Amino acid sequence: MDILHQSEAIFLFATEGILIADKQGKIVRVNPSGAAMFGYEPEELENLSIEDLIPGRFRHTHTEHRRAFNEHPHARSMGSGMDLYARRKDGSEFAVEISLSPYHNSKGAYVIAFVIDITIRKKAENRLVSYKNELEVEVEERTLVLKEAIQKLEKTKDELDKALKREQELNLMKSRFITLASHEFRTPLATVLSSLSLVEKYADLDENEKRDKHISRIKSSVRMLTEILNDFLSLNKLEEGKVIVSPETFDISELIDEICQQMQGIAKKGQKILYNCISGDDSHQVRIDPKIIKNILINLVSNAIKFSPEGAQVFVSVRLDENSVTLRVQDEGIGIPEAEKKHLFERFYRMSNAGEIQGTGLGLSIVNQYVNLLKGKIDYSSQENKGTEFVITLPRQL
């Protein structure tokens, strides 16, 4: 078989569609596979334009591309990186791959278009893309579920850590309470017992002065035990959230004056509690919880008395502004060592310079929690051996 016959055989029996068109885009010949691909008989395609085999939305663009190709003809694939579509006789569309090869003969310039129907491949690619998208969605969903699970685990861990910390704090508090109770309770109780025995003895001997002295010691010891128990009861209520803020409208100046007179009764020899009230609007009315205010002041004034020497002065003042109340308690006591100020509001912490002065180390921690309940803030300034001042700022109305 000669070369011409071989070429004709390739044209007739190739599975690819082969179309030959002139420079104007007119189809001059098509092989059987190409005609079948487009749904035409071979003779129906002759004299049709290439644009007749292209979906209407692409025809204008294709005409421009064909013109550009004729100006610089060279073998190439069409639409590299693009989706190409062809149009059948019945108007349906299908995906194709097309490669172009120009050639010349005695009759003029022509273009051979090799067309492959890639519908099956496109469906597979689309399925792959769809599967990929579904997989990405599933991965995102599972990732989200995993993130939520991790967040729940982290939350659980935080809750367990908090519970463990709380348990450790409770155990530490129990241990400190036992130590404190064994020391702080033993001394005043021993004083009470010994003083009671002496009171009985002096009563028989009719020595009133000595008897009164020991009665005073008994009262002081009982008061000390009461203070310790009150601290623990207050702390317990605060820790369990049992302290409920109950705002009332009252005259705060009268309340503080009453507290100062009450505390003067337990002051040391020569100590004086001086009270002052300043109001910007000549009114002393506030709406706060009076019971909590009383607990705060009794605690602070009690500390001022306890940590100040005989003959010292304790200054208590209140300033009322339009929206706020400022309480101040200042003493002339031992002050707070600079290195220990960071521990000031810790439970059970007692300053190194407290010496034999009795106390639970709970008072300021309780005051701080009370101030927080009233939505206020507490500040202080202190210098060792010169005294301490606490400043509490609260809203005038709750």
PDB file of C-alpha atoms in Angstrom, residues 300 303 326-331 335-346 349 351 364-365 367-368 371 377-384 387-393:
ATOM      1  CA  LEU A 300     -10.420  47.615 109.812  1.00  0.00           C
ATOM      2  CA  ASN A 303      -6.932  45.921 113.237  1.00  0.00           C
ATOM      3  CA  THR A 326     -14.952  56.871 100.194  1.00  0.00           C
ATOM      4  CA  LEU A 327     -14.108  55.294 103.567  1.00  0.00           C
ATOM      5  CA  ARG A 328     -10.724  55.809 105.196  1.00  0.00           C
ATOM      6  CA  VAL A 329      -9.230  54.111 108.257  1.00  0.00           C
ATOM      7  CA  GLN A 330      -5.773  55.309 109.306  1.00  0.00           C
ATOM      8  CA  ASP A 331      -3.678  54.184 112.256  1.00  0.00           C
ATOM      9  CA  GLY A 335       2.805  49.227 109.487  1.00  0.00           C
ATOM     10  CA  ILE A 336       3.344  46.599 106.792  1.00  0.00           C
ATOM     11  CA  PRO A 337       6.854  45.486 105.762  1.00  0.00           C
ATOM     12  CA  GLU A 338       7.492  46.421 102.125  1.00  0.00           C
ATOM     13  CA  ALA A 339       8.431  42.890 101.063  1.00  0.00           C
ATOM     14  CA  GLU A 340       5.206  41.479 102.519  1.00  0.00           C
ATOM     15  CA  LYS A 341       2.661  43.867 100.990  1.00  0.00           C
ATOM     16  CA  LYS A 342       1.964  41.456  98.116  1.00  0.00           C
ATOM     17  CA  HIS A 343       0.577  38.961 100.667  1.00  0.00           C
ATOM     18  CA  LEU A 344      -1.670  41.479 102.417  1.00  0.00           C
ATOM     19  CA  PHE A 345      -5.014  40.033 101.298  1.00  0.00           C
ATOM     20  CA  GLU A 346      -4.037  36.346 101.439  1.00  0.00           C
ATOM     21  CA  TYR A 349      -1.140  35.369 106.205  1.00  0.00           C
ATOM     22  CA  MET A 351       2.962  39.880 108.870  1.00  0.00           C
ATOM     23  CA  LEU A 364      -8.196  41.707 105.363  1.00  0.00           C
ATOM     24  CA  SER A 365      -9.060  38.788 103.082  1.00  0.00           C
ATOM     25  CA  VAL A 367     -12.703  42.801 103.930  1.00  0.00           C
ATOM     26  CA  ASN A 368     -11.453  42.467 100.346  1.00  0.00           C
ATOM     27  CA  VAL A 371     -15.623  45.203  99.051  1.00  0.00           C
ATOM     28  CA  LYS A 377     -12.219  48.754  95.338  1.00  0.00           C
ATOM     29  CA  ILE A 378      -9.728  48.833  98.183  1.00  0.00           C
ATOM     30  CA  ASP A 379      -6.371  50.623  98.253  1.00  0.00           C
ATOM     31  CA  TYR A 380      -3.837  51.164 100.995  1.00  0.00           C
ATOM     32  CA  SER A 381      -0.594  52.872 101.855  1.00  0.00           C
ATOM     33  CA  SER A 382       1.700  51.833 104.676  1.00  0.00           C
ATOM     34  CA  GLN A 383       5.097  52.549 106.151  1.00  0.00           C
ATOM     35  CA  GLU A 384       6.671  50.271 108.701  1.00  0.00           C
ATOM     36  CA  GLY A 387       1.162  53.371 110.313  1.00  0.00           C
ATOM     37  CA  THR A 388      -1.257  52.214 107.641  1.00  0.00           C
ATOM     38  CA  GLU A 389      -4.190  53.771 105.816  1.00  0.00           C
ATOM     39  CA  PHE A 390      -6.928  51.819 104.011  1.00  0.00           C
ATOM     40  CA  VAL A 391      -9.085  53.583 101.433  1.00  0.00           C
ATOM     41  CA  ILE A 392     -12.308  51.944 100.251  1.00  0.00           C
ATOM     42  CA  THR A 393     -14.303  53.412  97.377  1.00  0.00           C
TER      43      THR A 393
END
